[in-house]
Coordinates of C-alpha atoms (C1' of nucleotides) in Angstrom, one line a residue:
Chain A
M1 CA 19.6 31.4 18.3
K2 CA 17.9 31.8 21.6
T3 CA 20.5 34.3 22.9
L4 CA 20.2 36.1 19.6
K5 CA 16.5 36.4 20.0
K6 CA 16.9 37.5 23.5
Q7 CA 19.2 40.2 22.3
L8 CA 16.7 41.4 19.8
T9 CA 13.9 41.3 22.3
D10 CA 15.9 43.4 24.7
G11 CA 17.0 45.7 21.9
I12 CA 13.4 46.3 20.8
Q13 CA 12.3 46.9 24.3
R14 CA 15.0 49.5 24.9
A15 CA 14.0 51.2 21.6
L16 CA 10.4 51.3 22.8
E17 CA 11.4 52.9 26.0
S18 CA 13.5 55.6 24.5
L19 CA 10.7 56.4 22.1
S20 CA 8.3 56.4 25.0
Y21 CA 6.1 53.7 23.3
P22 CA 4.1 51.4 25.6
G23 CA 5.3 47.9 26.2
K24 CA 3.8 45.0 24.2
D25 CA 4.1 41.3 23.9
F26 CA 5.4 41.0 20.4
S27 CA 6.6 38.2 18.2
L28 CA 10.0 37.5 16.7
A29 CA 9.7 34.8 14.1
P30 CA 11.4 33.7 10.9
P31 CA 9.4 34.7 7.9
N32 CA 8.7 32.4 5.0
N33 CA 10.0 34.7 2.5
P34 CA 13.8 35.2 2.6
D35 CA 13.4 38.7 1.3
F36 CA 12.1 39.6 4.7
G37 CA 15.3 38.5 6.5
N38 CA 15.9 35.8 9.0
I39 CA 13.8 37.1 11.8
S40 CA 11.0 39.6 11.8
S41 CA 8.9 41.3 14.3
N42 CA 5.3 42.5 14.3
I43 CA 5.8 45.1 17.1
A44 CA 4.9 48.1 15.0
L45 CA 1.7 46.5 13.8
L46 CA 0.7 45.9 17.4
L47 CA 1.4 49.4 18.5
A48 CA -0.4 51.1 15.6
N49 CA -3.8 51.1 17.2
D50 CA -2.6 52.4 20.6
L51 CA -0.5 55.1 19.1
K52 CA -3.0 56.1 16.3
T53 CA 0.0 56.2 14.0
S54 CA 0.7 54.2 10.8
P55 CA 2.6 51.0 11.5
L56 CA 5.1 51.8 8.9
E57 CA 6.0 55.0 10.6
I58 CA 6.4 53.3 13.9
A59 CA 8.4 50.5 12.4
N60 CA 10.8 53.0 10.9
A61 CA 11.2 54.8 14.2
I62 CA 12.0 51.6 16.0
A63 CA 14.3 50.5 13.2
N64 CA 16.1 53.8 13.5
E65 CA 16.7 53.3 17.2
L66 CA 17.9 49.8 16.6
Q67 CA 20.3 51.0 13.9
S68 CA 22.2 53.1 16.4
A69 CA 22.2 50.3 19.0
V70 CA 25.0 47.7 19.1
L71 CA 23.5 44.4 18.0
D72 CA 25.7 41.4 17.5
H73 CA 25.3 39.3 14.4
I74 CA 22.9 41.6 12.7
E75 CA 23.8 42.5 9.2
S76 CA 20.9 44.9 8.4
I77 CA 17.5 45.9 9.4
T78 CA 14.7 46.7 7.0
V79 CA 11.1 47.7 7.3
T80 CA 8.4 46.3 4.9
P81 CA 4.7 46.9 4.6
P82 CA 2.4 46.6 6.3
G83 CA 5.0 47.4 9.1
F84 CA 7.2 44.4 9.8
I85 CA 10.8 45.0 11.0
N86 CA 13.1 42.5 9.4
F87 CA 16.5 41.4 10.7
F88 CA 19.1 40.0 8.5
I89 CA 21.6 37.9 10.4
R90 CA 25.2 37.6 9.3
N91 CA 26.3 34.4 7.8
S92 CA 29.0 34.2 10.4
F93 CA 26.4 33.6 13.0
F94 CA 25.1 30.6 11.3
Q95 CA 28.5 29.3 10.3
S96 CA 29.8 29.5 13.8
S97 CA 26.9 27.6 15.2
I98 CA 28.2 24.4 13.6
K99 CA 31.0 24.2 16.0
S100 CA 28.8 24.7 19.0
I101 CA 26.4 22.0 17.8
R102 CA 29.3 19.6 17.4
K103 CA 30.7 20.5 20.8
A104 CA 27.3 19.9 22.5
G105 CA 27.0 16.6 20.7
N106 CA 24.3 14.3 21.9
S107 CA 23.2 16.8 24.4
Y108 CA 22.6 19.5 21.8
G109 CA 19.1 20.8 22.2
R110 CA 18.7 19.8 25.8
G111 CA 16.5 22.3 27.7
I112 CA 16.6 23.3 31.3
V113 CA 13.0 24.2 32.1
G114 CA 12.6 20.9 34.0
R115 CA 15.9 21.1 35.9
G116 CA 15.5 20.0 39.5
K117 CA 11.9 18.9 38.8
T118 CA 10.2 15.6 38.7
A119 CA 7.6 14.3 36.3
N120 CA 5.4 11.3 36.2
V121 CA 4.1 10.0 32.9
E122 CA 1.4 7.4 33.2
F123 CA 0.7 5.6 30.0
V124 CA -0.4 2.3 28.4
S125 CA -2.2 1.2 31.7
A126 CA -4.0 -1.5 29.9
N127 CA -5.5 -4.1 32.2
P128 CA -3.9 -7.5 31.8
T129 CA -6.8 -9.2 30.2
G130 CA -5.2 -9.8 26.8
P131 CA -2.4 -8.8 24.4
L132 CA -1.8 -5.2 23.6
T133 CA -3.6 -4.1 20.5
V134 CA -3.0 -1.3 18.1
G135 CA -4.9 1.2 20.2
H136 CA -2.5 0.6 23.1
G137 CA 0.3 1.0 20.6
R138 CA -0.6 4.6 20.0
N139 CA -0.8 5.2 23.7
A140 CA 2.5 3.5 24.4
V141 CA 4.5 5.3 21.8
L142 CA 3.0 8.7 22.6
G143 CA 3.7 8.2 26.3
D144 CA 7.3 7.0 25.8
S145 CA 8.1 9.9 23.4
I146 CA 6.5 12.4 25.8
A147 CA 8.6 11.0 28.6
N148 CA 11.6 11.4 26.4
I149 CA 10.7 15.0 25.6
L150 CA 10.4 15.8 29.3
E151 CA 13.8 14.2 29.9
W152 CA 15.2 16.3 27.2
N153 CA 14.0 19.3 29.2
S154 CA 15.8 18.0 32.2
Y155 CA 13.0 16.6 34.1
E156 CA 13.6 13.5 36.2
V157 CA 10.9 11.3 34.7
T158 CA 9.1 8.3 36.1
R159 CA 7.4 6.1 33.5
E160 CA 4.4 4.5 35.2
Y161 CA 1.9 1.9 34.4
Y162 CA -1.3 1.6 36.3
Y163 CA -3.7 -1.3 36.1
N164 CA -6.9 -2.6 37.6
D165 CA -6.5 -5.9 39.1
A166 CA -9.5 -6.1 41.4
G167 CA -12.4 -5.3 39.1
R168 CA -14.9 -7.1 37.1
Q169 CA -12.7 -7.5 34.0
M170 CA -10.2 -9.5 35.9
H171 CA -12.9 -11.5 37.5
I172 CA -14.2 -12.5 34.0
L173 CA -10.7 -13.2 32.9
G174 CA -10.4 -15.7 35.7
Q175 CA -13.7 -17.3 34.8
S176 CA -12.7 -17.5 31.2
V177 CA -9.5 -19.3 32.0
E178 CA -11.3 -21.6 34.4
A179 CA -13.8 -22.6 31.7
R180 CA -11.1 -23.4 29.2
Y181 CA -9.2 -25.4 31.9
F182 CA -12.3 -27.4 32.6
E183 CA -12.7 -28.1 28.9
L184 CA -9.2 -29.3 28.7
C185 CA -9.7 -31.6 31.7
G186 CA -12.9 -32.9 30.1
R187 CA -14.9 -31.5 33.0
K188 CA -18.1 -29.7 32.7
S189 CA -17.4 -26.1 31.9
N190 CA -19.5 -23.0 31.7
F191 CA -17.9 -20.3 29.6
P192 CA -19.0 -16.8 30.9
E193 CA -21.3 -14.9 28.6
E194 CA -18.9 -12.0 28.3
G195 CA -15.8 -14.1 28.6
Y196 CA -12.6 -13.5 26.7
Q197 CA -12.6 -15.7 23.7
G198 CA -9.1 -15.4 22.5
E199 CA -6.9 -18.4 21.8
Y200 CA -4.4 -17.1 24.4
I201 CA -6.9 -18.0 27.1
R202 CA -6.7 -21.6 26.0
E203 CA -3.0 -21.5 26.1
I204 CA -2.9 -20.1 29.6
A205 CA -5.4 -22.8 30.7
R206 CA -3.1 -25.4 29.2
Q207 CA -0.1 -24.0 31.1
I208 CA -2.0 -24.1 34.3
L209 CA -3.0 -27.7 33.6
D210 CA 0.6 -28.6 33.0
R211 CA 1.8 -26.8 36.0
R212 CA -0.9 -27.5 38.6
G213 CA -2.6 -30.7 37.4
T214 CA -6.2 -31.4 36.8
E215 CA -7.6 -31.1 40.3
L216 CA -8.1 -27.3 40.6
G217 CA -11.5 -26.5 41.8
S218 CA -14.0 -24.0 40.6
G219 CA -13.1 -20.5 41.8
S220 CA -9.5 -21.3 42.4
H221 CA -7.4 -18.1 42.6
Y222 CA -4.8 -19.6 40.2
F223 CA -7.0 -19.0 37.2
K224 CA -7.0 -15.3 37.6
D225 CA -3.6 -14.9 39.2
D226 CA -1.7 -17.1 36.8
A227 CA -3.5 -15.5 33.8
E228 CA -2.6 -12.1 35.1
K229 CA 1.0 -13.0 35.6
E230 CA 1.3 -14.6 32.2
I231 CA -0.5 -11.8 30.3
F232 CA 1.4 -9.2 32.0
S233 CA 4.7 -10.7 31.1
E234 CA 3.6 -10.8 27.5
I235 CA 2.6 -7.1 27.7
K236 CA 6.0 -6.2 29.0
N237 CA 7.6 -8.1 26.2
S238 CA 5.5 -6.4 23.6
L239 CA 6.5 -3.1 25.0
K240 CA 10.1 -4.0 25.2
R241 CA 10.1 -4.9 21.5
L242 CA 9.2 -1.3 20.9
G243 CA 11.9 -0.1 23.2
I244 CA 9.6 0.9 26.0
H245 CA 10.2 0.2 29.6
F246 CA 8.5 1.3 32.8
D247 CA 10.0 2.4 36.1
H248 CA 7.0 1.9 38.2
F249 CA 3.8 -0.2 38.3
S250 CA 0.8 0.7 40.3
N251 CA -2.4 -1.3 40.8
E252 CA -5.7 -0.6 42.3
K253 CA -5.5 -3.5 44.8
T254 CA -3.0 -1.5 46.7
F255 CA -5.5 1.2 47.4
Y256 CA -8.0 -1.2 48.8
E257 CA -5.5 -2.9 50.9
N258 CA -3.8 0.2 52.4
G259 CA -7.1 1.8 53.2
A260 CA -6.7 4.8 50.9
I261 CA -10.0 4.2 49.3
D262 CA -12.0 4.0 52.5
Q263 CA -10.1 7.0 53.7
F264 CA -11.0 9.3 50.8
I265 CA -14.6 8.2 50.7
M266 CA -14.8 9.1 54.3
E267 CA -13.4 12.5 53.7
L268 CA -15.9 13.1 50.9
K269 CA -18.7 11.9 53.2
K270 CA -17.7 14.5 55.8
K271 CA -18.2 17.1 53.2
D272 CA -21.6 15.7 52.4
L273 CA -20.5 14.7 48.9
I274 CA -21.4 11.0 49.3
Y275 CA -24.9 9.7 49.7
E276 CA -26.9 6.5 49.3
K277 CA -29.6 6.0 46.8
D278 CA -31.3 3.0 45.2
G279 CA -28.9 0.7 47.0
A280 CA -25.8 2.4 45.6
T281 CA -23.4 4.9 46.9
W282 CA -23.1 8.1 44.9
F283 CA -20.7 11.0 44.5
R284 CA -22.5 14.3 44.6
A285 CA -20.8 15.8 41.6
T286 CA -23.8 18.1 41.0
A287 CA -22.9 20.0 44.2
L288 CA -19.6 20.9 42.5
G289 CA -21.2 22.1 39.3
K290 CA -21.4 18.9 37.3
E291 CA -24.5 17.8 35.5
K292 CA -24.8 14.4 36.9
D293 CA -24.0 12.6 40.1
R294 CA -21.9 9.5 39.7
V295 CA -22.1 6.1 41.2
Y296 CA -19.2 5.2 43.4
I297 CA -20.3 1.9 44.7
K298 CA -22.7 -0.3 42.7
T299 CA -25.6 -2.1 44.2
S300 CA -23.4 -5.2 43.8
G301 CA -21.0 -3.8 46.3
E302 CA -18.3 -3.2 43.7
P303 CA -16.8 0.2 43.4
T304 CA -16.8 1.8 40.0
Y305 CA -13.5 2.5 38.3
R306 CA -13.6 6.1 39.4
V307 CA -13.0 5.2 42.9
P308 CA -9.6 3.5 42.7
D309 CA -8.6 5.9 40.0
T310 CA -9.2 8.8 42.3
A311 CA -7.2 7.1 45.1
Y312 CA -4.4 6.5 42.6
H313 CA -4.3 10.1 41.4
R314 CA -4.3 11.2 45.0
D315 CA -1.3 9.0 45.6
K316 CA 0.5 10.5 42.6
L317 CA -0.2 14.0 43.9
E318 CA 1.1 13.0 47.3
R319 CA 4.3 11.7 45.7
K320 CA 4.9 15.3 45.0
F321 CA 5.7 15.3 41.3
D322 CA 6.0 18.7 39.7
L323 CA 4.3 17.4 36.6
I324 CA 1.9 14.5 36.3
V325 CA 1.0 13.5 32.7
D326 CA -1.8 11.0 32.0
I327 CA -2.1 9.6 28.5
F328 CA -5.7 8.4 27.9
G329 CA -7.8 7.3 25.0
A330 CA -10.7 9.5 24.0
D331 CA -13.1 7.2 25.7
H332 CA -11.8 8.6 29.0
A333 CA -12.8 12.1 28.1
D334 CA -15.8 12.0 30.2
S335 CA -14.4 10.2 33.3
Y336 CA -11.2 12.0 34.2
P337 CA -13.0 15.3 35.1
D338 CA -14.8 13.5 37.8
V339 CA -11.6 12.2 39.2
L340 CA -10.1 15.7 39.3
L341 CA -13.3 17.1 40.8
A342 CA -13.2 14.6 43.7
L343 CA -9.5 15.4 44.3
Q344 CA -10.2 19.1 44.3
A345 CA -13.1 18.5 46.7
M346 CA -10.6 16.9 49.1
G347 CA -8.6 20.2 49.0
L348 CA -5.9 18.9 46.7
D349 CA -4.2 21.1 44.1
T350 CA -4.7 19.2 40.8
S351 CA -2.7 21.7 38.7
P352 CA 0.3 19.4 38.3
I353 CA -2.0 16.9 36.4
K354 CA -2.0 17.3 32.7
V355 CA -4.3 14.9 30.9
L356 CA -3.6 14.2 27.2
L357 CA -6.3 12.5 25.2
Y358 CA -5.6 10.8 21.9
Q359 CA -8.2 9.8 19.4
F360 CA -8.8 6.3 18.3
V361 CA -6.9 4.3 15.8
T362 CA -8.9 2.8 13.1
L363 CA -7.4 -0.2 11.4
M364 CA -8.0 -0.7 7.8
R365 CA -7.6 -4.0 6.2
D366 CA -8.6 -4.9 2.7
G367 CA -10.2 -1.5 2.5
Q368 CA -12.4 -2.4 5.5
K369 CA -12.5 -1.0 8.9
V370 CA -11.5 -3.6 11.4
K371 CA -13.7 -3.5 14.4
M372 CA -11.8 -4.5 17.5
S373 CA -12.7 -5.9 20.8
T374 CA -10.4 -7.6 23.2
R375 CA -13.2 -9.7 24.6
K376 CA -14.1 -11.1 21.2
A377 CA -10.5 -11.7 20.3
N378 CA -11.1 -9.8 17.1
F379 CA -8.1 -7.6 17.1
V380 CA -4.7 -7.0 15.6
T381 CA -2.0 -7.1 18.2
L382 CA 0.8 -4.7 18.6
D383 CA 3.2 -7.6 18.2
E384 CA 1.8 -8.4 14.8
L385 CA 2.2 -4.8 13.8
K386 CA 5.7 -4.7 15.0
N387 CA 6.6 -8.0 13.2
D388 CA 5.1 -6.8 10.0
L389 CA 6.5 -3.3 9.9
G390 CA 9.4 -3.2 12.4
A391 CA 9.6 -1.1 15.5
D392 CA 10.8 2.1 13.9
V393 CA 7.9 2.2 11.4
V394 CA 5.4 1.4 14.0
R395 CA 6.7 4.1 16.3
Y396 CA 6.9 6.7 13.6
F397 CA 3.4 6.0 12.3
F398 CA 2.0 6.5 15.8
I399 CA 3.6 9.9 16.3
M400 CA 3.8 11.4 12.9
R401 CA 0.3 12.8 13.3
S402 CA -1.4 14.8 16.0
M403 CA -2.9 12.8 18.8
N404 CA -6.1 14.9 18.3
T405 CA -6.9 13.3 15.0
H406 CA -8.2 9.9 14.3
L407 CA -5.5 7.7 12.9
D408 CA -6.4 5.6 9.9
F409 CA -3.9 2.8 10.0
D410 CA -4.1 1.0 6.7
L411 CA -2.3 -2.3 7.3
D412 CA -1.9 -3.3 3.7
L413 CA -0.7 0.1 2.7
A414 CA 1.7 0.4 5.6
A415 CA 3.2 -3.0 4.7
D416 CA 3.3 -2.4 0.9
Q417 CA 4.7 1.0 1.1
S418 CA 7.2 0.4 3.7
D419 CA 10.0 1.5 1.3
K420 CA 8.4 4.8 0.9
N421 CA 7.7 5.3 4.5
P422 CA 8.6 8.8 5.8
V423 CA 10.7 7.2 8.6
F424 CA 13.1 5.9 6.0
Y425 CA 13.6 9.4 4.7
L426 CA 14.9 10.5 8.0
Q427 CA 17.0 7.4 8.6
Y428 CA 18.4 7.6 5.0
A429 CA 19.7 11.1 5.7
H430 CA 21.5 9.8 8.7
A431 CA 22.9 6.8 6.9
R432 CA 24.0 9.0 4.0
I433 CA 26.0 11.2 6.4
C434 CA 27.6 8.2 8.0
N435 CA 28.7 7.1 4.6
I436 CA 30.1 10.4 3.6
I437 CA 32.2 10.5 6.8
K438 CA 33.4 7.0 6.1
H439 CA 34.2 8.0 2.5
G440 CA 36.1 11.0 3.7
K441 CA 38.2 8.9 6.0
E442 CA 39.1 6.6 3.1
K443 CA 40.2 9.7 1.1
G444 CA 42.3 10.8 4.0
I445 CA 40.0 13.7 4.9
K446 CA 39.1 13.3 8.5
E447 CA 36.3 14.9 10.4
T448 CA 37.8 17.3 12.8
S449 CA 36.7 20.1 15.0
S450 CA 39.1 22.6 13.4
F451 CA 37.8 23.7 10.1
Q452 CA 37.1 27.1 8.5
D453 CA 33.4 27.5 9.0
G454 CA 33.6 30.6 6.8
Q455 CA 33.8 28.1 3.9
L456 CA 30.2 27.3 4.2
T457 CA 28.7 30.0 2.0
H458 CA 26.5 28.0 -0.5
E459 CA 22.9 28.9 -0.3
D460 CA 21.9 25.3 0.4
E461 CA 24.4 25.1 3.2
L462 CA 23.1 28.2 4.9
N463 CA 19.6 27.1 4.4
L464 CA 20.3 23.9 6.1
I465 CA 22.0 25.6 9.1
R466 CA 19.2 28.1 9.4
H467 CA 16.9 25.3 10.2
M468 CA 19.4 23.4 12.4
V469 CA 19.8 26.3 14.9
H470 CA 16.1 26.1 15.8
F471 CA 16.4 22.6 17.3
P472 CA 16.8 23.8 21.0
E473 CA 13.8 26.0 20.7
L474 CA 11.9 23.1 19.2
I475 CA 12.6 21.0 22.3
E476 CA 11.4 23.8 24.5
T477 CA 8.1 24.4 22.6
T478 CA 7.5 20.7 22.5
H479 CA 7.7 20.7 26.3
D480 CA 4.7 23.0 26.2
T481 CA 2.7 21.3 23.6
L482 CA 3.7 17.7 24.5
E483 CA 3.1 16.8 20.9
P484 CA 5.8 14.5 19.6
Q485 CA 4.8 15.1 16.0
N486 CA 6.3 18.6 16.3
I487 CA 9.6 16.8 16.4
A488 CA 8.8 14.5 13.5
N489 CA 7.8 17.5 11.4
Y490 CA 11.0 19.3 12.2
L491 CA 13.1 16.3 11.4
Q492 CA 11.4 15.9 8.0
E493 CA 12.2 19.4 7.2
L494 CA 15.8 19.0 8.3
A495 CA 16.2 15.8 6.3
A496 CA 14.7 17.6 3.2
R497 CA 17.2 20.4 3.5
F498 CA 20.0 18.0 4.0
H499 CA 19.0 15.9 1.0
R500 CA 18.9 19.0 -1.1
F501 CA 22.3 20.1 0.1
Y502 CA 23.6 16.7 -0.7
G503 CA 22.3 17.0 -4.3
Q504 CA 23.9 20.4 -4.7
C505 CA 27.1 20.3 -2.8
R506 CA 29.7 17.5 -2.9
V507 CA 31.3 17.1 0.5
I508 CA 34.5 15.2 -0.3
T509 CA 36.4 16.9 -3.0
E510 CA 39.9 18.0 -4.0
N511 CA 39.3 21.2 -2.0
K512 CA 40.6 20.1 1.4
E513 CA 39.4 23.0 3.4
L514 CA 36.0 23.0 1.9
S515 CA 35.7 19.3 2.5
K516 CA 36.7 19.6 6.1
A517 CA 34.1 22.4 6.6
R518 CA 31.4 20.4 4.9
L519 CA 32.3 17.3 7.0
G520 CA 31.8 19.5 10.0
L521 CA 28.4 20.6 8.7
V522 CA 27.2 17.1 8.0
S523 CA 28.4 15.7 11.2
A524 CA 26.4 18.5 13.0
V525 CA 23.3 17.4 11.0
K526 CA 24.0 13.9 12.0
I527 CA 24.0 15.0 15.7
I528 CA 20.6 16.7 15.4
L529 CA 19.0 13.8 13.4
G530 CA 20.4 11.4 16.0
N531 CA 19.1 13.4 18.9
G532 CA 15.7 13.9 17.4
L533 CA 15.3 10.3 16.4
S534 CA 16.3 9.2 19.9
I535 CA 13.5 11.4 21.3
L536 CA 11.1 9.6 19.1
G537 CA 12.6 6.3 20.1
I538 CA 13.7 5.5 16.5
T539 CA 17.1 4.1 15.6
A540 CA 19.5 6.1 13.6
P541 CA 21.2 3.6 11.3
E542 CA 24.8 3.9 10.0
R543 CA 23.9 2.1 6.8
M544 CA 20.8 1.3 4.9
Chain B
rG1 C1' -30.2 16.7 24.0
rC2 C1' -25.3 17.6 26.2
rC3 C1' -19.7 17.0 26.1
rC4 C1' -14.9 16.0 23.5
rC5 C1' -12.0 15.6 18.7
rG6 C1' -11.9 16.4 13.6
rG7 C1' -13.5 18.7 8.5
rU8 C1' -6.9 22.0 4.5
rA9 C1' -4.8 19.3 -3.0
rG10 C1' -7.7 13.1 -6.0
rC11 C1' -6.0 10.2 -1.1
rU12 C1' -3.4 10.4 4.0
rC13 C1' -2.2 14.4 6.7
rA14 C1' 1.5 19.0 8.4
rG15 C1' 0.6 24.0 9.3
rA16 C1' 5.1 26.3 17.0
rU17 C1' 2.3 31.6 20.6
rG18 C1' -3.1 35.1 14.7
rG19 C1' 1.3 37.4 10.2
rA20 C1' 3.3 39.1 4.6
rU21 C1' 2.5 34.4 -2.2
rA22 C1' -1.3 27.8 2.2
rG23 C1' 2.8 22.9 2.6
rA24 C1' 4.6 17.5 2.5
rG25 C1' 4.0 12.5 1.2
rC26 C1' 1.3 9.1 -1.9
rA27 C1' -1.0 9.0 -6.8
rU28 C1' 0.0 11.7 -12.2
rC29 C1' 3.6 13.9 -15.7
rU30 C1' 9.1 15.6 -17.1
rG31 C1' 14.3 15.5 -16.3
rC32 C1' 18.8 13.7 -13.2
rC33 C1' 23.0 7.6 -11.1
rU34 C1' 31.1 6.2 -15.2
rU35 C1' 31.2 11.3 -9.5
rC36 C1' 30.3 10.7 -1.1
rU37 C1' 24.0 5.5 -0.8
rA38 C1' 18.5 7.3 -6.7
rA39 C1' 15.1 4.6 0.2
rG40 C1' 17.6 10.7 -3.1
rC41 C1' 17.3 15.5 -6.0
rA42 C1' 15.2 19.2 -9.5
rG43 C1' 10.8 20.7 -12.1
rA44 C1' 5.2 20.4 -13.6
rA45 C1' 0.2 20.1 -12.0
rU46 C1' -3.6 20.2 -8.2
rG47 C1' -7.0 24.4 -3.3
rU48 C1' -14.1 28.8 -2.5
rC49 C1' -8.5 25.9 4.2
rA50 C1' -16.9 22.4 5.4
rC51 C1' -20.5 26.8 5.4
rA52 C1' -22.1 31.7 7.4
rG53 C1' -21.2 35.6 10.4
rG54 C1' -17.9 38.2 13.9
rU55 C1' -13.1 40.1 16.4
rU56 C1' -8.4 42.3 14.1
rC57 C1' -4.1 46.4 10.5
rG58 C1' -4.1 40.8 9.2
rA59 C1' -7.8 34.6 10.5
rG60 C1' -6.5 27.8 8.1
rU61 C1' -5.3 29.5 13.2
rC62 C1' -9.4 33.2 17.9
rC63 C1' -15.2 33.8 19.0
rU64 C1' -20.6 32.6 17.7
rG65 C1' -24.0 29.7 14.9
rU66 C1' -25.0 25.8 11.1
rC67 C1' -23.9 21.3 8.4
rC68 C1' -20.9 16.6 8.0
rG69 C1' -17.7 12.5 10.2
rG70 C1' -15.8 9.9 14.8
rG71 C1' -16.0 9.2 20.0
rG72 C1' -18.3 9.8 24.8
rU73 C1' -22.7 10.6 27.5
rA74 C1' -23.4 3.1 32.1
rC75 C1' -24.5 0.6 38.8
rC76 C1' -18.2 -1.4 31.6
rA77 C1' -12.9 0.1 32.2

RNA sequence: GCCCCGGUAGCUCAGAUGGAUAGAGCAUCUGCCUUCUAAGCAGAAUGUCACAGGUUCGAGUCCUGUCCGGGGUACCA
């Protein structure tokens, strides 16, 4: 399809030249209405103004030029008001694509824009203060799918998790565990005002008690360190259950220890972008066009999160990735620009960094919004969600809609309606195909690469193929948008066309040749479904 | 006040770079399983695409303003 489009683009450009029309950036897209062919172009409409001629006239002139050119796979060219040029593609083009899809197999659709390039996708990045919640789930699934999309475009991808292990949150975590430990020991305890109240804190304290006895003193580093270790290992398990793994972990402590933070603050100081006021250290963002200066080091002596984050992003830039993707919740919307600003002030090129913000997930339970807070232990964990709904459903729910919109996750509904979940619609198509292939085998009709693709002439067959051939372009566009729901939408449409075909056309029949051709067709659909689902991280079952 | 995201069918949401009659699922109604999986298919019904201007041959899509909802605007991350 891509080469065909390229051919048409070139053809139109040549026509423009020979007619001495000016060049224009025109579109070449499939129209909704089949009466307008398989691809149509708006070129004439775009030229009308410049040429002061009616678009229909221009369209006819271009179409005339094209008629005399040699264009492969084009059956006919028409012009329709207000001035579209429509191309009708021969069935043979679509029919023959089946064999190329089958030949490419599980690499059908792979793009090459990222060939030889590296990408870093940072996601989840939850601090190890408690179990992952639903909000982290959206982040995790988005990030993993986006990493997959980049891999499908030939990038070498590093999946990275960054966490703060030196800040206030971790300090409070340690204090919370300590208090619970003292309680268990029957010693006097003092639970911090903003401590983490979850039951998991008690369990960690109990483990520490078992492992290290009752004699730990106040302020022992074990409270924080053991808790961090334990919680982190739980986080990794939760992610694993959703099929998510990481290649690299970074933490803020590193940047304190290796001097990176002192280093960059020094650099900014030299540029007069750091100053002291009210006992705090400030970043002079206003000098760089921002509205407010930002605190870098609090009066307490602790740096704000911006500081290690900036060092961390500098580190990522210095690792020379061609593309750096950050997946952040909407609450970061106001903070990452400061990080970028500081990096630019240091003379770094931040253009490889692409920040993706997703809106919050609102959980609905019993028709009520569930307010969540890790600290108050009032949350639904990702594990609970996964256990109730299964990994496939959880993943699909998080990517089926745009990250720009709030996600209302109705827990009761999701559980009740799990039969009717759209993810099953896709998986069912895949399972159906597997069953057809199996059935064919039993009837002695094997799936083979030699079949007469010209047998595939039914309207529902062609309609299915017409959608199939767009898959490679989809992978490419999704590389630009980085919106996994584009893939989910595409697959829904593919499954719909398959199910319709299934209702209209019987695959295994007495007609051997037709059966073989249709087996070829459905196996190609299976390939695309499988490839698409794997990008979304969802299984493609053989049976349901 | 300022910044970000959203406002599309009764509900939840899709609408690839502006394109030719605005889509799906759920919910409602009508058909279809002695035939490869009915977790499916076919059909019916449902809309001032928040509102008002503007740009354009053409706007759900781009620009401006207004209204509504969510989030941010910390010496919390």
